[in-house]
Tab-separated table of C-alpha atoms in Angstrom:
chain	number	residue	atom	x	y	z
A	200	MET	CA	42.979	87.074	10.729
A	201	ILE	CA	41.627	83.634	11.423
A	202	ASN	CA	42.494	83.977	15.110
A	203	MET	CA	40.626	87.336	15.194
A	204	MET	CA	37.500	85.658	13.631
A	205	ILE	CA	37.640	82.803	16.229
A	206	LYS	CA	37.951	85.215	18.983
A	207	THR	CA	35.043	87.435	17.681
A	208	ASN	CA	32.716	84.453	17.327
A	209	ALA	CA	33.599	83.240	20.882
A	210	GLU	CA	32.932	86.657	22.281
A	211	ALA	CA	29.648	86.875	20.403
A	212	LYS	CA	28.563	83.451	21.623
A	213	PHE	CA	29.545	84.375	25.216
A	214	ALA	CA	27.591	87.606	24.941
A	215	THR	CA	24.543	85.733	23.725
A	216	MET	CA	24.629	83.283	26.684
A	217	ALA	CA	25.017	86.170	29.073
A	218	THR	CA	22.077	87.942	27.645
A	219	LYS	CA	19.944	84.716	28.040
A	220	LYS	CA	21.071	84.407	31.539
A	221	THR	CA	20.155	88.025	32.238
A	222	VAL	CA	16.708	87.525	30.672
A	223	LEU	CA	16.136	84.440	32.764
A	224	LYS	CA	17.206	86.223	35.871
A	225	GLY	CA	14.731	89.010	35.089
A	226	MET	CA	11.904	86.625	34.565
A	227	GLY	CA	11.880	85.339	38.166
A	228	TYR	CA	11.212	81.874	39.539
A	229	LYS	CA	7.519	81.606	38.639
A	230	ASN	CA	8.172	82.597	35.015
A	231	ILE	CA	11.063	80.082	34.745
A	232	MET	CA	8.795	77.297	36.065
A	233	GLY	CA	6.038	78.261	33.675
A	234	LEU	CA	8.509	78.167	30.721
A	235	GLY	CA	9.798	74.866	31.910
A	236	LEU	CA	6.209	73.489	32.041
A	237	LEU	CA	5.725	74.740	28.469
A	238	LEU	CA	8.862	72.995	27.322
A	239	VAL	CA	7.767	69.674	29.004
A	240	LEU	CA	4.297	70.007	27.592
A	241	GLY	CA	5.710	70.595	24.177
A	242	SER	CA	8.042	67.554	24.494
A	243	CYS	CA	5.095	65.391	25.571
A	244	THR	CA	3.072	66.487	22.581
A	245	THR	CA	5.765	65.643	20.246
A	246	LEU	CA	6.223	62.148	21.740
A	247	SER	CA	2.538	61.534	21.578
A	248	LYS	CA	2.562	62.433	17.858
A	249	GLN	CA	5.586	60.121	17.314
A	250	ASP	CA	3.850	57.173	19.146
A	251	LYS	CA	0.706	57.693	17.069
A	252	THR	CA	2.720	57.637	13.902
A	253	GLU	CA	4.408	54.475	14.874
A	254	GLY	CA	1.105	53.037	15.872
A	255	MET	CA	-0.421	53.990	12.532
A	256	SER	CA	2.440	52.205	10.627
A	257	LEU	CA	1.816	49.030	12.623
A	258	GLU	CA	-1.809	49.071	11.929
A	259	LYS	CA	-1.365	48.377	8.290
A	260	LEU	CA	0.678	45.255	7.695
A	261	SER	CA	2.700	44.500	4.553
A	262	LEU	CA	0.850	41.599	3.034
A	263	THR	CA	2.515	40.383	-0.225
A	264	ASP	CA	1.136	36.882	-0.943
A	265	SER	CA	-2.397	35.662	-1.310
A	266	ILE	CA	-3.111	32.019	-0.416
A	267	LYS	CA	-6.486	30.805	-1.774
A	268	PRO	CA	-8.422	28.529	0.526
A	269	GLY	CA	-9.747	26.621	-2.511
A	270	GLY	CA	-6.414	24.880	-3.073
A	271	ASN	CA	-4.762	25.161	0.453
A	272	SER	CA	-7.351	24.902	3.188
A	273	TRP	CA	-9.016	21.971	4.942
A	274	VAL	CA	-11.519	21.356	7.717
A	275	VAL	CA	-9.283	19.173	9.870
A	276	ASN	CA	-11.552	17.865	12.557
A	277	GLU	CA	-14.539	16.826	10.338
A	278	VAL	CA	-13.365	15.481	6.947
A	279	LYS	CA	-16.881	15.325	5.570
A	280	ASP	CA	-17.353	19.116	6.062
A	281	ASN	CA	-14.642	19.960	3.366
A	282	ARG	CA	-17.193	19.112	0.616
A	283	HIS	CA	-19.528	22.046	1.494
A	284	LEU	CA	-17.339	24.455	3.560
A	285	ILE	CA	-14.361	24.847	1.085
A	286	SER	CA	-14.518	25.399	-2.660
A	287	ASP	CA	-12.745	27.396	-5.377
A	288	LYS	CA	-14.789	30.347	-4.053
A	289	GLY	CA	-13.163	30.121	-0.671
A	290	ILE	CA	-14.612	29.329	2.788
A	291	ARG	CA	-18.401	29.597	2.833
A	292	ASP	CA	-21.220	28.416	5.200
A	293	TRP	CA	-18.913	28.418	8.185
A	294	ASN	CA	-21.260	28.366	11.197
A	295	ASP	CA	-19.981	25.731	13.772
A	296	THR	CA	-17.728	26.895	16.723
A	297	ASN	CA	-16.178	23.423	16.606
A	298	THR	CA	-15.031	23.666	12.981
A	299	ILE	CA	-11.275	24.128	12.722
A	300	ILE	CA	-9.888	25.180	9.341
A	301	ARG	CA	-6.219	25.157	8.440
A	302	THR	CA	-4.584	26.846	5.517
A	303	TYR	CA	-1.054	25.317	4.684
A	304	PHE	CA	1.967	26.901	3.147
A	305	LYS	CA	5.741	26.463	3.181
A	306	THR	CA	8.495	29.066	3.789
A	307	ASP	CA	12.198	28.673	3.408
A	308	LEU	CA	12.833	31.353	5.979
A	309	ALA	CA	12.092	31.794	9.651
A	310	GLY	CA	11.340	35.105	11.299
A	311	GLN	CA	8.355	37.394	11.551
A	312	LEU	CA	5.347	36.768	9.434
A	313	ASN	CA	2.436	39.189	8.845
A	314	VAL	CA	-0.953	37.633	8.529
A	315	GLY	CA	-4.236	39.004	7.199
A	316	LEU	CA	-7.581	37.746	5.913
A	317	ASN	CA	-9.760	38.917	2.906
A	318	LEU	CA	-13.166	38.286	4.369
A	319	LYS	CA	-16.639	39.584	5.036
A	320	VAL	CA	-19.593	39.027	7.312
A	321	THR	CA	-23.320	39.004	6.281
A	322	ASP	CA	-24.458	40.957	9.203
A	323	GLY	CA	-23.353	42.229	12.694
A	324	THR	CA	-19.927	41.285	14.128
A	325	SER	CA	-17.998	38.078	14.264
A	326	LYS	CA	-15.180	37.135	16.653
A	327	LEU	CA	-12.554	34.796	15.217
A	328	ARG	CA	-9.518	33.009	16.626
A	329	VAL	CA	-6.478	32.903	14.426
A	330	SER	CA	-3.462	30.704	15.455
A	331	LEU	CA	-0.078	30.063	13.878
A	332	ASP	CA	2.896	28.155	15.340
A	333	GLY	CA	1.473	28.199	18.830
A	334	THR	CA	0.593	31.850	18.957
A	335	THR	CA	-3.148	32.722	19.009
A	336	LYS	CA	-4.717	36.171	18.215
A	337	GLU	CA	-8.456	37.179	18.301
A	338	ILE	CA	-10.034	39.585	15.853
A	339	GLN	CA	-13.455	41.120	15.562
A	340	VAL	CA	-14.826	41.769	12.032
A	341	SER	CA	-17.971	43.649	10.940
A	342	ASN	CA	-17.343	44.620	7.294
A	343	GLN	CA	-20.065	43.427	5.018
A	344	ASP	CA	-17.912	43.763	1.796
A	345	PHE	CA	-14.795	41.834	1.159
A	346	GLU	CA	-11.765	43.705	2.437
A	347	THR	CA	-8.374	42.856	4.018
A	348	VAL	CA	-8.352	42.645	7.749
A	349	ASP	CA	-4.924	42.592	9.454
A	350	VAL	CA	-4.602	39.734	12.023
A	351	GLY	CA	-1.115	40.574	13.315
A	352	VAL	CA	2.530	39.589	13.357
A	353	PHE	CA	3.593	36.002	14.238
A	354	GLU	CA	7.030	34.534	14.769
A	355	LEU	CA	8.089	31.457	12.807
A	356	SER	CA	10.973	29.749	14.605
A	357	THR	CA	11.803	27.373	11.783
A	358	PRO	CA	11.321	27.252	7.946
A	359	GLY	CA	9.177	24.606	6.528
A	360	TYR	CA	5.357	23.931	6.367
A	361	HIS	CA	3.041	25.968	8.592
A	362	TYR	CA	-0.646	26.552	8.816
A	363	VAL	CA	-2.900	29.401	9.714
A	364	GLU	CA	-5.771	28.030	11.876
A	365	LEU	CA	-9.194	29.566	12.021
A	366	GLN	CA	-11.913	28.954	14.566
A	367	GLY	CA	-15.112	30.909	15.066
A	368	MET	CA	-15.921	32.223	18.584
A	369	GLU	CA	-18.932	34.477	18.375
A	370	LYS	CA	-21.187	35.709	15.598
A	371	SER	CA	-24.272	37.787	15.085
A	372	ALA	CA	-25.234	36.336	11.719
A	373	ASN	CA	-25.779	32.661	10.805
A	374	ASN	CA	-22.276	32.257	9.573
A	375	PHE	CA	-19.011	33.488	11.040
A	376	ALA	CA	-17.530	34.907	7.746
A	377	ASP	CA	-16.785	34.205	4.068
A	378	VAL	CA	-13.067	34.045	3.503
A	379	ILE	CA	-11.550	34.304	0.046
A	380	GLU	CA	-7.863	34.834	0.866
A	381	VAL	CA	-5.241	34.166	3.588
A	382	LEU	CA	-2.632	36.885	3.201
A	383	ILE	CA	0.919	36.745	4.415
A	384	GLY	CA	4.038	39.069	4.210
A	385	GLY	CA	6.998	40.161	6.137
A	386	GLN	CA	10.470	38.783	6.917
A	387	ALA	CA	9.554	35.075	6.731
A	388	ALA	CA	7.675	35.617	3.412
A	389	ASN	CA	10.642	37.158	1.628
A	390	GLY	CA	12.103	33.919	0.462
A	391	LYS	CA	10.682	31.075	-1.510
A	392	LEU	CA	6.876	30.333	-0.664
A	393	THR	CA	5.238	27.075	-1.547
A	394	TYR	CA	1.473	26.748	-1.822
A	395	VAL	CA	-1.094	25.705	-4.493
A	396	LYS	CA	-1.659	28.556	-6.885
A	397	GLU	CA	-3.633	26.779	-9.655
A	398	ASP	CA	-5.268	23.375	-10.602
A	399	PHE	CA	-6.935	23.281	-7.135
A	400	TYR	CA	-8.445	19.782	-7.746
A	401	TRP	CA	-4.962	18.157	-8.207
A	402	GLY	CA	-3.441	20.393	-5.532
A	403	ARG	CA	-6.019	19.292	-2.977
A	404	ARG	CA	-5.368	15.649	-3.837
A	405	GLY	CA	-1.654	16.180	-3.270
A	406	PRO	CA	1.339	14.798	-5.069
A	407	SER	CA	1.413	11.237	-6.412
A	408	VAL	CA	4.730	9.308	-6.132
A	409	HIS	CA	6.102	6.412	-8.023
A	410	LEU	CA	8.854	3.740	-7.952
A	411	SER	CA	10.062	2.408	-11.352
A	412	TYR	CA	12.028	-0.772	-10.915
A	413	THR	CA	15.119	-1.450	-12.832
A	414	THR	CA	15.003	-4.760	-14.755
A	415	PRO	CA	17.658	-6.710	-16.786
A	416	GLU	CA	18.004	-5.525	-20.328
A	417	ASN	CA	16.538	-7.542	-23.224
A	418	MET	CA	14.340	-9.657	-21.041
A	419	ASP	CA	10.823	-10.884	-21.699
A	420	ILE	CA	8.951	-10.559	-18.372
A	421	LEU	CA	6.047	-13.013	-18.001
A	422	TRP	CA	5.323	-12.653	-14.200
A	423	PHE	CA	5.637	-9.715	-11.833
A	424	TYR	CA	5.534	-10.342	-8.067
A	425	ASN	CA	5.277	-7.634	-5.340
A	426	GLU	CA	4.349	-7.270	-1.681
A	427	ILE	CA	2.755	-4.320	0.204
A	428	THR	CA	2.598	-3.581	3.929
A	429	VAL	CA	0.692	-0.547	5.018
A	430	PRO	CA	1.806	0.392	8.553
A	431	GLU	CA	-1.012	0.835	11.205
A	432	LYS	CA	-2.662	4.278	11.092
A	433	GLU	CA	-1.222	4.891	7.581
A	434	ASP	CA	-4.354	3.423	5.851
A	435	VAL	CA	-6.017	6.733	5.194
A	436	ILE	CA	-9.183	7.044	3.254
A	437	GLY	CA	-8.623	7.857	-0.461
A	438	SER	CA	-5.261	6.007	-0.608
A	439	TYR	CA	-4.321	3.809	-3.552
A	440	TYR	CA	-1.344	1.603	-2.763
A	441	MET	CA	-0.634	0.404	-6.303
A	442	ALA	CA	1.703	-2.746	-6.195
A	443	ASN	CA	2.035	-4.074	-9.838
A	444	GLY	CA	2.018	-1.380	-12.364
A	445	PHE	CA	2.897	-2.160	-16.027
A	446	GLY	CA	2.840	-0.326	-19.359
A	447	GLU	CA	-0.890	-0.778	-19.925
A	448	GLY	CA	-2.439	-0.762	-16.540
A	449	TYR	CA	-2.209	-1.240	-12.719
A	450	PHE	CA	-2.978	-3.562	-9.831
A	451	GLY	CA	-3.121	-2.746	-6.036
A	452	MET	CA	-5.321	-1.977	-3.010
A	453	GLN	CA	-7.422	0.947	-1.991
A	454	VAL	CA	-9.166	2.555	1.022
A	455	ASN	CA	-12.484	3.678	-0.522
A	456	SER	CA	-14.314	4.683	2.531
A	457	GLU	CA	-14.575	4.097	6.293
A	458	THR	CA	-16.416	0.856	5.630
A	459	GLU	CA	-15.052	-0.368	2.333
A	460	ARG	CA	-11.712	-1.381	0.923
A	461	ARG	CA	-10.907	-2.818	-2.528
A	462	ILE	CA	-8.354	-4.768	-4.550
A	463	LEU	CA	-8.258	-3.088	-7.831
A	464	PHE	CA	-6.987	-4.234	-11.245
A	465	SER	CA	-7.354	-2.181	-14.484
A	466	VAL	CA	-6.205	-2.272	-18.071
A	467	TRP	CA	-6.276	0.699	-20.454
A	468	SER	CA	-7.656	0.510	-23.866
A	469	PRO	CA	-5.256	1.291	-26.760
A	470	PHE	CA	-7.863	3.865	-27.916
A	471	GLU	CA	-7.107	7.052	-26.045
A	472	THR	CA	-10.231	8.776	-24.656
A	473	GLN	CA	-11.723	9.774	-21.363
A	474	ASP	CA	-15.072	8.378	-22.260
A	475	PRO	CA	-15.214	4.519	-22.272
A	476	LYS	CA	-18.394	4.578	-24.242
A	477	SER	CA	-16.613	6.180	-27.258
A	478	ILE	CA	-14.235	3.392	-27.615
A	479	PRO	CA	-14.692	1.531	-30.938
A	480	GLU	CA	-15.587	-2.129	-30.709
A	481	GLU	CA	-12.215	-3.407	-32.076
A	482	TYR	CA	-10.307	-1.401	-29.364
A	483	ARG	CA	-12.363	-2.452	-26.344
A	484	ILE	CA	-10.808	-4.423	-23.470
A	485	ILE	CA	-12.184	-7.957	-23.387
A	486	LEU	CA	-12.858	-9.729	-20.098
A	487	LEU	CA	-11.583	-13.318	-20.217
A	488	GLY	CA	-12.716	-14.190	-16.661
A	489	LYS	CA	-12.862	-13.121	-13.085
A	490	GLY	CA	-12.732	-14.461	-9.559
A	491	GLU	CA	-15.332	-14.969	-6.971
A	492	GLY	CA	-16.862	-11.787	-5.599
A	493	VAL	CA	-15.087	-9.658	-8.252
A	494	THR	CA	-17.035	-6.746	-9.949
A	495	THR	CA	-15.994	-5.794	-13.550
A	496	GLY	CA	-16.828	-2.952	-15.755
A	497	GLU	CA	-15.385	0.093	-17.632
A	498	PHE	CA	-13.595	3.199	-16.263
A	499	GLY	CA	-12.902	6.641	-17.553
A	500	ASN	CA	-11.486	10.090	-16.555
A	501	GLU	CA	-7.847	9.025	-16.421
A	502	GLY	CA	-7.746	7.077	-19.693
A	503	SER	CA	-10.389	4.423	-20.294
A	504	GLY	CA	-10.478	0.631	-20.331
A	505	GLY	CA	-11.532	-2.496	-18.401
A	506	GLN	CA	-11.668	-2.338	-14.593
A	507	SER	CA	-12.188	-5.022	-12.003
A	508	TYR	CA	-12.312	-4.866	-8.175
A	509	LYS	CA	-12.931	-7.141	-5.195
A	510	VAL	CA	-14.328	-5.610	-2.075
A	511	PHE	CA	-11.789	-6.900	0.613
A	512	ASN	CA	-11.239	-5.688	4.092
A	513	TRP	CA	-7.531	-5.787	3.989
A	514	LYS	CA	-5.787	-4.682	7.300
A	515	ALA	CA	-2.961	-2.327	8.084
A	516	GLY	CA	0.060	-4.094	9.427
A	517	ASN	CA	-0.522	-7.259	7.261
A	518	THR	CA	1.651	-8.009	4.235
A	519	TYR	CA	-0.250	-8.727	1.069
A	520	LYS	CA	1.007	-10.283	-2.132
A	521	PHE	CA	0.333	-9.404	-5.798
A	522	LEU	CA	1.059	-11.455	-8.828
A	523	LEU	CA	0.553	-10.419	-12.459
A	524	LYS	CA	0.942	-12.135	-15.681
A	525	GLY	CA	1.293	-10.625	-19.120
A	526	GLU	CA	1.931	-12.488	-22.458
A	527	PRO	CA	1.096	-12.034	-26.173
A	528	SER	CA	-2.122	-13.733	-27.202
A	529	VAL	CA	-4.137	-14.284	-30.514
A	530	ASN	CA	-4.732	-11.677	-33.214
A	531	ASN	CA	-2.118	-9.227	-32.065
A	532	SER	CA	-3.483	-8.993	-28.479
A	533	THR	CA	-2.050	-9.411	-24.990
A	534	ASP	CA	-3.613	-11.164	-21.981
A	535	TYR	CA	-3.248	-9.758	-18.456
A	536	THR	CA	-4.156	-11.779	-15.477
A	537	ALA	CA	-3.978	-10.659	-11.818
A	538	TYR	CA	-3.883	-12.771	-8.571
A	539	PHE	CA	-4.168	-11.512	-4.889
A	540	TYR	CA	-2.796	-13.520	-1.967
A	541	ASP	CA	-4.926	-13.338	1.211
A	542	VAL	CA	-2.664	-13.958	4.107
A	543	GLU	CA	-5.598	-14.965	6.384
A	544	SER	CA	-7.000	-17.629	4.057
A	545	GLU	CA	-3.495	-18.397	2.702
A	546	LYS	CA	-4.487	-18.782	-0.882
A	547	TRP	CA	-4.155	-16.983	-4.206
A	548	ASN	CA	-7.388	-15.401	-5.486
A	549	LEU	CA	-8.002	-14.631	-9.137
A	550	ILE	CA	-9.053	-11.031	-9.584
A	551	ALA	CA	-9.510	-10.909	-13.298
A	552	SER	CA	-7.984	-11.564	-16.753
A	553	PHE	CA	-8.344	-9.044	-19.604
A	554	ARG	CA	-7.359	-9.073	-23.228
A	555	ARG	CA	-5.981	-5.929	-24.737
A	556	PRO	CA	-6.317	-5.700	-28.581
A	557	HIS	CA	-3.755	-4.055	-30.962
A	558	THR	CA	-1.087	-4.960	-28.427
A	559	SER	CA	1.489	-7.789	-28.481
A	560	THR	CA	3.913	-7.684	-25.562
A	561	TYR	CA	5.143	-9.150	-22.386
A	562	LEU	CA	5.110	-7.065	-19.192
A	563	LYS	CA	6.929	-3.693	-19.641
A	564	ARG	CA	7.862	-0.956	-17.128
A	565	PRO	CA	7.195	-2.615	-13.836
A	566	HIS	CA	6.462	0.018	-11.264
A	567	SER	CA	4.420	0.968	-8.074
A	568	PHE	CA	2.853	4.182	-6.952
A	569	LEU	CA	1.080	5.829	-4.085
A	570	GLU	CA	-1.691	8.317	-4.609
A	571	ASN	CA	-4.593	10.013	-2.880
A	572	PHE	CA	-7.895	10.176	-4.900
A	573	ARG	CA	-10.023	12.104	-2.449
A	574	THR	CA	-9.566	15.927	-2.315
A	575	GLU	CA	-10.945	16.267	1.223
A	576	VAL	CA	-8.099	14.239	2.791
A	577	GLY	CA	-5.120	15.720	1.013
A	578	HIS	CA	-3.956	17.242	4.309
A	579	ILE	CA	-3.415	13.775	5.852
A	580	SER	CA	-0.183	11.865	5.202
A	581	ARG	CA	-0.099	8.176	4.283
A	582	MET	CA	2.742	5.716	3.661
A	583	GLY	CA	3.193	2.235	2.255
A	584	GLU	CA	6.125	-0.293	2.257
A	585	TYR	CA	6.799	-1.941	-1.015
A	586	THR	CA	8.911	-5.148	-0.473
A	587	ASN	CA	10.274	-8.168	-2.115
A	588	GLN	CA	9.888	-7.375	-5.879
A	589	TRP	CA	10.566	-10.187	-8.386
A	590	ILE	CA	10.030	-10.891	-11.991
A	591	MET	CA	9.958	-14.151	-13.905
A	592	ASP	CA	11.268	-14.441	-17.468
A	593	THR	CA	9.878	-16.677	-20.075
A	594	LYS	CA	12.355	-19.371	-19.175
A	595	GLY	CA	11.004	-19.815	-15.741
A	596	GLN	CA	13.813	-17.951	-13.966
A	597	TRP	CA	13.089	-15.487	-11.059
A	598	HIS	CA	15.056	-12.171	-10.884
A	599	GLU	CA	14.968	-9.911	-7.795
A	600	LEU	CA	14.474	-6.164	-8.343
A	601	THR	CA	16.447	-4.204	-5.812
A	602	LYS	CA	16.833	-0.809	-7.618
A	603	ALA	CA	14.129	1.809	-8.339
A	604	LYS	CA	13.831	5.238	-9.594
A	605	PHE	CA	11.759	7.705	-7.544
A	606	THR	CA	9.424	10.018	-9.494
A	607	ALA	CA	6.435	12.261	-8.836
A	608	ASP	CA	3.588	13.809	-10.696
A	609	ALA	CA	2.990	17.390	-12.067
A	610	THR	CA	1.735	18.650	-8.694
A	611	ALA	CA	5.202	17.910	-7.311
A	612	ARG	CA	7.309	18.682	-10.215
A	613	LYS	CA	5.922	22.347	-10.708
A	614	GLY	CA	6.422	22.913	-6.921
A	615	SER	CA	2.734	23.274	-5.953
A	616	ARG	CA	3.350	20.868	-3.088
A	617	GLU	CA	6.531	19.386	-1.493
A	618	ASP	CA	5.177	16.808	0.826
A	619	TYR	CA	6.383	13.691	-0.895
A	620	ALA	CA	9.098	11.211	-0.094
A	621	GLY	CA	10.201	7.733	-1.142
A	622	GLY	CA	13.368	5.468	-1.260
A	623	ALA	CA	14.806	2.346	0.529
A	624	ILE	CA	15.256	1.391	4.144
A	625	GLY	CA	16.913	-1.887	4.638
A	626	ASN	CA	15.249	-4.532	2.401
A	627	LYS	CA	12.180	-2.408	1.744
A	628	PHE	CA	11.127	0.351	-0.543
A	629	PHE	CA	8.701	2.942	0.792
A	630	MET	CA	6.622	5.903	-0.494
A	631	LYS	CA	4.887	8.627	1.456
A	632	ASN	CA	2.793	11.586	0.440
A	633	CYS	CA	0.316	14.312	1.516
A	634	GLY	CA	0.083	15.710	5.063
A	635	PHE	CA	2.455	18.677	4.600
A	636	PHE	CA	5.539	17.013	6.239
A	637	ASN	CA	8.914	18.640	5.662
A	638	GLU	CA	11.269	15.699	4.573
A	639	MET	CA	11.336	15.509	0.798
A	640	THR	CA	12.996	13.162	-1.602
A	641	THR	CA	14.517	14.539	-4.779
A	642	ILE	CA	12.685	13.609	-7.772
A	643	ASP	CA	14.323	11.295	-10.461
A	644	THR	CA	16.818	9.736	-7.930
A	645	PHE	CA	17.594	6.088	-7.798
A	646	HIS	CA	17.370	4.036	-4.596
A	647	GLU	CA	18.522	0.507	-3.818
A	648	ARG	CA	17.214	-1.815	-1.120
A	649	THR	CA	18.979	-4.877	0.424
A	650	ALA	CA	18.371	-8.058	-1.482
A	651	ASN	CA	16.336	-10.747	0.211
A	652	GLY	CA	17.693	-13.561	-2.049
A	653	VAL	CA	14.730	-15.876	-1.660
A	654	PRO	CA	12.379	-16.008	-4.591
A	655	PRO	CA	8.585	-16.473	-4.150
A	656	VAL	CA	7.426	-20.037	-3.818
A	657	ILE	CA	4.406	-20.360	-6.003
A	658	ASP	CA	2.780	-23.558	-7.515
A	659	PHE	CA	1.405	-21.961	-10.810
A	660	SER	CA	-0.538	-25.151	-11.567
A	661	LEU	CA	-2.827	-24.436	-8.528
A	662	LEU	CA	-3.728	-20.909	-9.722
A	663	GLU	CA	-7.303	-20.474	-10.793
A	664	LYS	CA	-7.719	-20.340	-14.552
A	665	PRO	CA	-9.807	-17.629	-16.105
A	666	ILE	CA	-13.103	-19.037	-17.439
A	667	GLN	CA	-13.311	-18.224	-21.183
């Protein structure tokens, strides 16, 4: 039965083929050619539809993450322009063809990355250049309401920090565009992405890093000595290289502007407030004396207390020395006195001496830190070398500090930025932050430098005494 069915089906199929052959034979050559042309045209039409569908799917990119310029973008060729071009509202008043704006982010995957911009123009059409990892694309925009404009697909060859670079080429209106989002998606965006999502002020300043030095147990520390060398080209505006930190204050050197640098020494009041004018009289820091050319006053915003600074044009590449004394004083108070060694004049300079009420202690928690206090330069890296740390106890014995714990602030700990590093190289500790570099030191790790073995040589009797 099965054989009969197979035979019948085969015969039927053969008959159908024969019929088709007869029909084609009857149609003649011209008709066959016409049918062939129809088939070809039909095939071309189908291909055209398929290409069009594929083109349409490419036109709308998958964009899954929104990076806000307010916390992640900088004008990189004119630092001063950051103040008026970039804010929490995005990129505004962008009108100069020379302006280069970069938006930074970090991926843990390589591969294709889709890029788009949420923007608008005020009038006419603008032509923009968009670059990423060596590839440049140009787009024209004319929408006068905010909407997403696809830029294209870029290839990231490595994971790590990257930036989308914008530059205006042509415009009809006064400004190129207002940009409120840089959008990314695709393969390279499928893993972990790092960028600033909140607290834009702190995110733009970048992560602060610290070294907390390990000291012998149960020791009263009277003096704390440290040295700092800032390598050439690492002395970036907005940097505070803090050498001698302690439980109640800090002492170090800053780059305040292109024309001014300072040696800064501050002591916090025991009364916690951000407004120094609200501190009760009995909790106010008392100035015991200050050195020549030193300005003193109060400070606020990050705690409040007494502040002193000396305008001093310290130079990158030189090694500067810092010496701090802390000891209990009268009526349950503590006196803190800071000295700075100028390598060019080869002498110790008194910065200031402060008395802190409601406190009776020797020096506690010796540490150093590196921070950026200017938001417009958070995209520029800076580094300092912290060397030759020593403490002296109340018996007059020096003790070298060769071990330190590396820590970082909330911006680093919550993963907003990962451009921070620190540790030991040879007989030096170092710290580095900002600039979106890829090497990163694990927070809360201990590091040990090689001991120098030679304590500081200081004639304490020659140090300038604070004038009461």
